[in-house]
């Protein structure tokens, strides 16, 4: 039986948006749960502030799954910002770049509890100033596939090429803000180049859009899940 999977939503996403993904995993024989977040839970993190409150909810959910299924490790699935937040959770260093986190000397050492980190459309790099403080911490402390005892799988959607036209100006601007150029492929939000990590198992998912609100099938749609579900069975 595959290890249980913990799903961490993306920025400002609620757990309810991932019910379809959870159902698809359960139907495929992969027990899954979602970190119980609402959009309001993300408000304290706005403007590049600490994500400690999200990390605490993630840690509680992982521990609950370990207890429920009596297993030593889980699979951690992070969508969008949930992917790089998960990399903080794996870490052994104090998340001390914000005063609130520093006061608690926040260390989760989650790599001991996670066999596989699977990221879906995660911007592992960005030039956007509001995310730089957190992402710089992640990439300086835990560059690439940092922990040898964790399997890193990074999946990037190839759904839309960025161009300066009215039809896809949003994708163009999002790609440019992330990697410095808008003329590239991505999932409509995150370009391919940002969604992969050095040393990880990096894969491209054809026609996979970024989120449930996208105009086409997203990472959690049944036809896209079919492209990557076997990774969780290995």
PDB file of N, CA and C in Angstrom, residues 40-123:
ATOM      1  N   UNK A  40      -8.541  32.587   4.824  1.00  0.00           N
ATOM      2  CA  UNK A  40      -8.224  33.505   5.920  1.00  0.00           C
ATOM      3  C   UNK A  40      -6.946  33.117   6.650  1.00  0.00           C
ATOM      4  N   UNK A  41      -6.608  31.845   6.653  1.00  0.00           N
ATOM      5  CA  UNK A  41      -5.394  31.400   7.343  1.00  0.00           C
ATOM      6  C   UNK A  41      -4.126  31.951   6.700  1.00  0.00           C
ATOM      7  N   UNK A  42      -4.245  32.389   5.448  1.00  0.00           N
ATOM      8  CA  UNK A  42      -3.078  32.917   4.742  1.00  0.00           C
ATOM      9  C   UNK A  42      -2.877  34.408   4.978  1.00  0.00           C
ATOM     10  N   UNK A  43      -3.874  35.084   5.506  1.00  0.00           N
ATOM     11  CA  UNK A  43      -3.785  36.537   5.666  1.00  0.00           C
ATOM     12  C   UNK A  43      -2.537  36.966   6.446  1.00  0.00           C
ATOM     13  N   UNK A  44      -2.155  36.291   7.550  1.00  0.00           N
ATOM     14  CA  UNK A  44      -0.964  36.724   8.297  1.00  0.00           C
ATOM     15  C   UNK A  44       0.348  36.585   7.517  1.00  0.00           C
ATOM     16  N   UNK A  45       0.310  35.880   6.391  1.00  0.00           N
ATOM     17  CA  UNK A  45       1.541  35.668   5.622  1.00  0.00           C
ATOM     18  C   UNK A  45       1.713  36.675   4.484  1.00  0.00           C
ATOM     19  N   UNK A  46       0.707  37.520   4.269  1.00  0.00           N
ATOM     20  CA  UNK A  46       0.717  38.449   3.133  1.00  0.00           C
ATOM     21  C   UNK A  46       1.905  39.418   3.228  1.00  0.00           C
ATOM     22  N   UNK A  47       2.464  39.749   2.072  1.00  0.00           N
ATOM     23  CA  UNK A  47       3.556  40.715   2.031  1.00  0.00           C
ATOM     24  C   UNK A  47       4.903  40.132   2.399  1.00  0.00           C
ATOM     25  N   UNK A  48       5.031  38.818   2.249  1.00  0.00           N
ATOM     26  CA  UNK A  48       6.317  38.189   2.544  1.00  0.00           C
ATOM     27  C   UNK A  48       6.574  37.937   4.011  1.00  0.00           C
ATOM     28  N   UNK A  49       5.511  38.000   4.825  1.00  0.00           N
ATOM     29  CA  UNK A  49       5.682  37.744   6.267  1.00  0.00           C
ATOM     30  C   UNK A  49       5.852  36.255   6.544  1.00  0.00           C
ATOM     31  N   UNK A  50       6.020  35.915   7.790  1.00  0.00           N
ATOM     32  CA  UNK A  50       6.295  34.545   8.200  1.00  0.00           C
ATOM     33  C   UNK A  50       5.172  33.590   7.808  1.00  0.00           C
ATOM     34  N   UNK A  51       5.564  32.377   7.399  1.00  0.00           N
ATOM     35  CA  UNK A  51       4.594  31.324   7.098  1.00  0.00           C
ATOM     36  C   UNK A  51       4.563  30.283   8.221  1.00  0.00           C
ATOM     37  N   UNK A  52       5.029  30.683   9.404  1.00  0.00           N
ATOM     38  CA  UNK A  52       5.075  29.748  10.536  1.00  0.00           C
ATOM     39  C   UNK A  52       3.708  29.175  10.879  1.00  0.00           C
ATOM     40  N   UNK A  53       2.660  29.985  10.784  1.00  0.00           N
ATOM     41  CA  UNK A  53       1.324  29.481  11.123  1.00  0.00           C
ATOM     42  C   UNK A  53       0.907  28.368  10.169  1.00  0.00           C
ATOM     43  N   UNK A  54       1.303  28.463   8.905  1.00  0.00           N
ATOM     44  CA  UNK A  54       1.007  27.405   7.935  1.00  0.00           C
ATOM     45  C   UNK A  54       1.840  26.175   8.240  1.00  0.00           C
ATOM     46  N   UNK A  55       3.086  26.382   8.589  1.00  0.00           N
ATOM     47  CA  UNK A  55       3.978  25.272   8.912  1.00  0.00           C
ATOM     48  C   UNK A  55       3.493  24.504  10.138  1.00  0.00           C
ATOM     49  N   UNK A  56       2.961  25.220  11.102  1.00  0.00           N
ATOM     50  CA  UNK A  56       2.446  24.557  12.302  1.00  0.00           C
ATOM     51  C   UNK A  56       1.261  23.663  11.957  1.00  0.00           C
ATOM     52  N   UNK A  57       0.372  24.134  11.092  1.00  0.00           N
ATOM     53  CA  UNK A  57      -0.770  23.319  10.685  1.00  0.00           C
ATOM     54  C   UNK A  57      -0.309  22.107   9.873  1.00  0.00           C
ATOM     55  N   UNK A  58       0.715  22.311   9.053  1.00  0.00           N
ATOM     56  CA  UNK A  58       1.280  21.204   8.279  1.00  0.00           C
ATOM     57  C   UNK A  58       1.873  20.150   9.206  1.00  0.00           C
ATOM     58  N   UNK A  59       2.655  20.584  10.187  1.00  0.00           N
ATOM     59  CA  UNK A  59       3.285  19.646  11.118  1.00  0.00           C
ATOM     60  C   UNK A  59       2.233  18.843  11.875  1.00  0.00           C
ATOM     61  N   UNK A  60       1.165  19.483  12.306  1.00  0.00           N
ATOM     62  CA  UNK A  60       0.089  18.789  13.018  1.00  0.00           C
ATOM     63  C   UNK A  60      -0.570  17.740  12.128  1.00  0.00           C
ATOM     64  N   UNK A  61      -0.790  18.096  10.869  1.00  0.00           N
ATOM     65  CA  UNK A  61      -1.446  17.173   9.947  1.00  0.00           C
ATOM     66  C   UNK A  61      -0.571  15.966   9.653  1.00  0.00           C
ATOM     67  N   UNK A  62       0.719  16.188   9.453  1.00  0.00           N
ATOM     68  CA  UNK A  62       1.647  15.072   9.218  1.00  0.00           C
ATOM     69  C   UNK A  62       1.652  14.146  10.424  1.00  0.00           C
ATOM     70  N   UNK A  63       1.762  14.696  11.607  1.00  0.00           N
ATOM     71  CA  UNK A  63       1.795  13.865  12.817  1.00  0.00           C
ATOM     72  C   UNK A  63       0.503  13.072  12.976  1.00  0.00           C
ATOM     73  N   UNK A  64      -0.618  13.676  12.645  1.00  0.00           N
ATOM     74  CA  UNK A  64      -1.898  12.961  12.725  1.00  0.00           C
ATOM     75  C   UNK A  64      -1.941  11.791  11.752  1.00  0.00           C
ATOM     76  N   UNK A  65      -1.412  11.988  10.552  1.00  0.00           N
ATOM     77  CA  UNK A  65      -1.401  10.902   9.558  1.00  0.00           C
ATOM     78  C   UNK A  65      -0.464   9.769   9.979  1.00  0.00           C
ATOM     79  N   UNK A  66       0.665  10.109  10.556  1.00  0.00           N
ATOM     80  CA  UNK A  66       1.588   9.077  11.037  1.00  0.00           C
ATOM     81  C   UNK A  66       0.920   8.223  12.113  1.00  0.00           C
ATOM     82  N   UNK A  67       0.185   8.883  12.988  1.00  0.00           N
ATOM     83  CA  UNK A  67      -0.500   8.172  14.073  1.00  0.00           C
ATOM     84  C   UNK A  67      -1.667   7.352  13.539  1.00  0.00           C
ATOM     85  N   UNK A  68      -2.441   7.930  12.647  1.00  0.00           N
ATOM     86  CA  UNK A  68      -3.618   7.248  12.116  1.00  0.00           C
ATOM     87  C   UNK A  68      -3.249   5.977  11.360  1.00  0.00           C
ATOM     88  N   UNK A  69      -2.213   6.059  10.536  1.00  0.00           N
ATOM     89  CA  UNK A  69      -1.844   4.924   9.687  1.00  0.00           C
ATOM     90  C   UNK A  69      -0.691   4.098  10.252  1.00  0.00           C
ATOM     91  N   UNK A  70      -0.156   4.525  11.392  1.00  0.00           N
ATOM     92  CA  UNK A  70       0.919   3.778  12.048  1.00  0.00           C
ATOM     93  C   UNK A  70       2.069   3.511  11.074  1.00  0.00           C
ATOM     94  N   UNK A  71       2.532   4.573  10.444  1.00  0.00           N
ATOM     95  CA  UNK A  71       3.658   4.491   9.517  1.00  0.00           C
ATOM     96  C   UNK A  71       4.723   5.477   9.971  1.00  0.00           C
ATOM     97  N   UNK A  72       5.993   5.236   9.582  1.00  0.00           N
ATOM     98  CA  UNK A  72       7.070   6.138  10.009  1.00  0.00           C
ATOM     99  C   UNK A  72       7.198   7.383   9.151  1.00  0.00           C
ATOM    100  N   UNK A  73       6.653   7.333   7.923  1.00  0.00           N
ATOM    101  CA  UNK A  73       6.807   8.453   7.007  1.00  0.00           C
ATOM    102  C   UNK A  73       5.562   8.627   6.139  1.00  0.00           C
ATOM    103  N   UNK A  74       5.452   9.816   5.549  1.00  0.00           N
ATOM    104  CA  UNK A  74       4.369  10.109   4.613  1.00  0.00           C
ATOM    105  C   UNK A  74       4.955  10.646   3.320  1.00  0.00           C
ATOM    106  N   UNK A  75       4.089  10.780   2.335  1.00  0.00           N
ATOM    107  CA  UNK A  75       4.395  11.564   1.141  1.00  0.00           C
ATOM    108  C   UNK A  75       3.821  12.954   1.359  1.00  0.00           C
ATOM    109  N   UNK A  76       4.609  13.969   1.086  1.00  0.00           N
ATOM    110  CA  UNK A  76       4.161  15.350   1.230  1.00  0.00           C
ATOM    111  C   UNK A  76       3.990  15.957  -0.155  1.00  0.00           C
ATOM    112  N   UNK A  77       2.779  16.403  -0.459  1.00  0.00           N
ATOM    113  CA  UNK A  77       2.456  16.981  -1.753  1.00  0.00           C
ATOM    114  C   UNK A  77       2.170  18.467  -1.572  1.00  0.00           C
ATOM    115  N   UNK A  78       3.029  19.293  -2.139  1.00  0.00           N
ATOM    116  CA  UNK A  78       2.854  20.732  -2.029  1.00  0.00           C
ATOM    117  C   UNK A  78       2.498  21.342  -3.364  1.00  0.00           C
ATOM    118  N   UNK A  79       1.359  22.015  -3.423  1.00  0.00           N
ATOM    119  CA  UNK A  79       0.953  22.688  -4.660  1.00  0.00           C
ATOM    120  C   UNK A  79       1.346  24.156  -4.594  1.00  0.00           C
ATOM    121  N   UNK A  80       1.937  24.657  -5.667  1.00  0.00           N
ATOM    122  CA  UNK A  80       2.306  26.063  -5.778  1.00  0.00           C
ATOM    123  C   UNK A  80       3.196  26.459  -4.584  1.00  0.00           C
ATOM    124  N   UNK A  81       2.843  27.524  -3.862  1.00  0.00           N
ATOM    125  CA  UNK A  81       3.669  27.935  -2.726  1.00  0.00           C
ATOM    126  C   UNK A  81       3.781  26.850  -1.667  1.00  0.00           C
ATOM    127  N   UNK A  82       2.805  25.933  -1.641  1.00  0.00           N
ATOM    128  CA  UNK A  82       2.884  24.829  -0.694  1.00  0.00           C
ATOM    129  C   UNK A  82       4.123  23.984  -0.875  1.00  0.00           C
ATOM    130  N   UNK A  83       4.710  23.998  -2.070  1.00  0.00           N
ATOM    131  CA  UNK A  83       5.917  23.226  -2.315  1.00  0.00           C
ATOM    132  C   UNK A  83       7.136  23.797  -1.627  1.00  0.00           C
ATOM    133  N   UNK A  84       7.346  25.114  -1.772  1.00  0.00           N
ATOM    134  CA  UNK A  84       8.529  25.672  -1.101  1.00  0.00           C
ATOM    135  C   UNK A  84       8.315  25.809   0.409  1.00  0.00           C
ATOM    136  N   UNK A  85       7.076  25.976   0.843  1.00  0.00           N
ATOM    137  CA  UNK A  85       6.808  25.956   2.277  1.00  0.00           C
ATOM    138  C   UNK A  85       7.134  24.578   2.849  1.00  0.00           C
ATOM    139  N   UNK A  86       6.830  23.536   2.074  1.00  0.00           N
ATOM    140  CA  UNK A  86       7.165  22.174   2.501  1.00  0.00           C
ATOM    141  C   UNK A  86       8.664  21.991   2.657  1.00  0.00           C
ATOM    142  N   UNK A  87       9.445  22.663   1.836  1.00  0.00           N
ATOM    143  CA  UNK A  87      10.905  22.557   1.950  1.00  0.00           C
ATOM    144  C   UNK A  87      11.399  23.185   3.255  1.00  0.00           C
ATOM    145  N   UNK A  88      10.719  24.209   3.743  1.00  0.00           N
ATOM    146  CA  UNK A  88      11.053  24.752   5.065  1.00  0.00           C
ATOM    147  C   UNK A  88      10.724  23.723   6.138  1.00  0.00           C
ATOM    148  N   UNK A  89       9.569  23.077   5.989  1.00  0.00           N
ATOM    149  CA  UNK A  89       9.155  22.063   6.966  1.00  0.00           C
ATOM    150  C   UNK A  89      10.160  20.923   7.045  1.00  0.00           C
ATOM    151  N   UNK A  90      10.766  20.547   5.932  1.00  0.00           N
ATOM    152  CA  UNK A  90      11.750  19.467   5.940  1.00  0.00           C
ATOM    153  C   UNK A  90      12.997  19.827   6.739  1.00  0.00           C
ATOM    154  N   UNK A  91      13.255  21.110   6.925  1.00  0.00           N
ATOM    155  CA  UNK A  91      14.554  21.580   7.370  1.00  0.00           C
ATOM    156  C   UNK A  91      14.880  21.455   8.836  1.00  0.00           C
ATOM    157  N   UNK A  92      16.195  21.540   9.102  1.00  0.00           N
ATOM    158  CA  UNK A  92      16.741  21.440  10.459  1.00  0.00           C
ATOM    159  C   UNK A  92      17.198  22.781  11.027  1.00  0.00           C
ATOM    160  N   UNK A  93      17.115  23.827  10.230  1.00  0.00           N
ATOM    161  CA  UNK A  93      17.597  25.125  10.684  1.00  0.00           C
ATOM    162  C   UNK A  93      16.438  25.987  11.167  1.00  0.00           C
ATOM    163  N   UNK A  94      16.711  26.840  12.173  1.00  0.00           N
ATOM    164  CA  UNK A  94      15.644  27.722  12.655  1.00  0.00           C
ATOM    165  C   UNK A  94      15.138  28.628  11.539  1.00  0.00           C
ATOM    166  N   UNK A  95      13.851  28.691  11.408  1.00  0.00           N
ATOM    167  CA  UNK A  95      13.218  29.601  10.452  1.00  0.00           C
ATOM    168  C   UNK A  95      13.113  30.946  11.164  1.00  0.00           C
ATOM    169  N   UNK A  96      14.229  31.701  11.142  1.00  0.00           N
ATOM    170  CA  UNK A  96      14.381  32.850  12.029  1.00  0.00           C
ATOM    171  C   UNK A  96      14.502  34.175  11.294  1.00  0.00           C
ATOM    172  N   UNK A  97      13.975  34.250  10.074  1.00  0.00           N
ATOM    173  CA  UNK A  97      14.093  35.490   9.320  1.00  0.00           C
ATOM    174  C   UNK A  97      12.980  36.476   9.640  1.00  0.00           C
ATOM    175  N   UNK A  98      12.004  36.056  10.438  1.00  0.00           N
ATOM    176  CA  UNK A  98      10.936  36.933  10.892  1.00  0.00           C
ATOM    177  C   UNK A  98      10.932  36.915  12.414  1.00  0.00           C
ATOM    178  N   UNK A  99      10.595  38.024  13.034  1.00  0.00           N
ATOM    179  CA  UNK A  99      10.653  38.100  14.491  1.00  0.00           C
ATOM    180  C   UNK A  99       9.756  37.080  15.168  1.00  0.00           C
ATOM    181  N   UNK A 100       8.555  36.842  14.625  1.00  0.00           N
ATOM    182  CA  UNK A 100       7.643  35.894  15.258  1.00  0.00           C
ATOM    183  C   UNK A 100       8.182  34.477  15.193  1.00  0.00           C
ATOM    184  N   UNK A 101       8.800  34.125  14.066  1.00  0.00           N
ATOM    185  CA  UNK A 101       9.371  32.789  13.940  1.00  0.00           C
ATOM    186  C   UNK A 101      10.614  32.651  14.793  1.00  0.00           C
ATOM    187  N   UNK A 102      11.419  33.719  14.860  1.00  0.00           N
ATOM    188  CA  UNK A 102      12.656  33.670  15.625  1.00  0.00           C
ATOM    189  C   UNK A 102      12.385  33.438  17.096  1.00  0.00           C
ATOM    190  N   UNK A 103      11.305  34.058  17.601  1.00  0.00           N
ATOM    191  CA  UNK A 103      10.981  33.920  19.012  1.00  0.00           C
ATOM    192  C   UNK A 103      10.694  32.475  19.381  1.00  0.00           C
ATOM    193  N   UNK A 104      10.185  31.712  18.440  1.00  0.00           N
ATOM    194  CA  UNK A 104       9.853  30.319  18.698  1.00  0.00           C
ATOM    195  C   UNK A 104      10.981  29.374  18.291  1.00  0.00           C
ATOM    196  N   UNK A 105      12.041  29.907  17.661  1.00  0.00           N
ATOM    197  CA  UNK A 105      13.118  29.086  17.100  1.00  0.00           C
ATOM    198  C   UNK A 105      12.514  27.911  16.334  1.00  0.00           C
ATOM    199  N   UNK A 106      11.726  28.256  15.348  1.00  0.00           N
ATOM    200  CA  UNK A 106      10.921  27.267  14.638  1.00  0.00           C
ATOM    201  C   UNK A 106      11.782  26.307  13.822  1.00  0.00           C
ATOM    202  N   UNK A 107      11.808  25.056  14.256  1.00  0.00           N
ATOM    203  CA  UNK A 107      12.514  23.988  13.546  1.00  0.00           C
ATOM    204  C   UNK A 107      11.575  22.786  13.496  1.00  0.00           C
ATOM    205  N   UNK A 108      11.369  22.250  12.299  1.00  0.00           N
ATOM    206  CA  UNK A 108      10.424  21.145  12.168  1.00  0.00           C
ATOM    207  C   UNK A 108      11.104  19.810  11.863  1.00  0.00           C
ATOM    208  N   UNK A 109      12.274  19.825  11.230  1.00  0.00           N
ATOM    209  CA  UNK A 109      13.006  18.593  10.900  1.00  0.00           C
ATOM    210  C   UNK A 109      12.106  17.559  10.240  1.00  0.00           C
ATOM    211  N   UNK A 110      11.249  18.023   9.354  1.00  0.00           N
ATOM    212  CA  UNK A 110      10.271  17.146   8.739  1.00  0.00           C
ATOM    213  C   UNK A 110      10.842  16.101   7.808  1.00  0.00           C
ATOM    214  N   UNK A 111      12.092  16.257   7.397  1.00  0.00           N
ATOM    215  CA  UNK A 111      12.673  15.264   6.490  1.00  0.00           C
ATOM    216  C   UNK A 111      12.708  13.877   7.117  1.00  0.00           C
ATOM    217  N   UNK A 112      12.691  13.813   8.433  1.00  0.00           N
ATOM    218  CA  UNK A 112      12.666  12.518   9.109  1.00  0.00           C
ATOM    219  C   UNK A 112      11.316  11.825   8.966  1.00  0.00           C
ATOM    220  N   UNK A 113      10.282  12.599   8.669  1.00  0.00           N
ATOM    221  CA  UNK A 113       8.923  12.064   8.595  1.00  0.00           C
ATOM    222  C   UNK A 113       8.385  11.977   7.174  1.00  0.00           C
ATOM    223  N   UNK A 114       9.189  12.412   6.210  1.00  0.00           N
ATOM    224  CA  UNK A 114       8.737  12.487   4.820  1.00  0.00           C
ATOM    225  C   UNK A 114       9.638  11.635   3.936  1.00  0.00           C
ATOM    226  N   UNK A 115       9.026  10.685   3.237  1.00  0.00           N
ATOM    227  CA  UNK A 115       9.789   9.870   2.296  1.00  0.00           C
ATOM    228  C   UNK A 115       9.928  10.565   0.951  1.00  0.00           C
ATOM    229  N   UNK A 116       8.833  11.189   0.482  1.00  0.00           N
ATOM    230  CA  UNK A 116       8.820  11.845  -0.823  1.00  0.00           C
ATOM    231  C   UNK A 116       8.187  13.213  -0.713  1.00  0.00           C
ATOM    232  N   UNK A 117       8.842  14.208  -1.298  1.00  0.00           N
ATOM    233  CA  UNK A 117       8.237  15.524  -1.469  1.00  0.00           C
ATOM    234  C   UNK A 117       7.888  15.673  -2.938  1.00  0.00           C
ATOM    235  N   UNK A 118       6.602  15.818  -3.207  1.00  0.00           N
ATOM    236  CA  UNK A 118       6.110  16.005  -4.568  1.00  0.00           C
ATOM    237  C   UNK A 118       5.578  17.424  -4.684  1.00  0.00           C
ATOM    238  N   UNK A 119       6.169  18.219  -5.576  1.00  0.00           N
ATOM    239  CA  UNK A 119       5.697  19.587  -5.764  1.00  0.00           C
ATOM    240  C   UNK A 119       5.010  19.720  -7.112  1.00  0.00           C
ATOM    241  N   UNK A 120       3.892  20.422  -7.114  1.00  0.00           N
ATOM    242  CA  UNK A 120       3.086  20.637  -8.319  1.00  0.00           C
ATOM    243  C   UNK A 120       3.039  22.128  -8.629  1.00  0.00           C
ATOM    244  N   UNK A 121       3.685  22.540  -9.712  1.00  0.00           N
ATOM    245  CA  UNK A 121       3.646  23.940 -10.102  1.00  0.00           C
ATOM    246  C   UNK A 121       4.172  24.881  -9.040  1.00  0.00           C
ATOM    247  N   UNK A 122       5.220  24.474  -8.355  1.00  0.00           N
ATOM    248  CA  UNK A 122       5.803  25.301  -7.296  1.00  0.00           C
ATOM    249  C   UNK A 122       6.846  26.263  -7.863  1.00  0.00           C
ATOM    250  N   UNK A 123       6.746  27.563  -7.560  1.00  0.00           N
ATOM    251  CA  UNK A 123       7.798  28.502  -7.963  1.00  0.00           C
ATOM    252  C   UNK A 123       8.973  28.409  -6.982  1.00  0.00           C
TER     253      UNK A 123
END
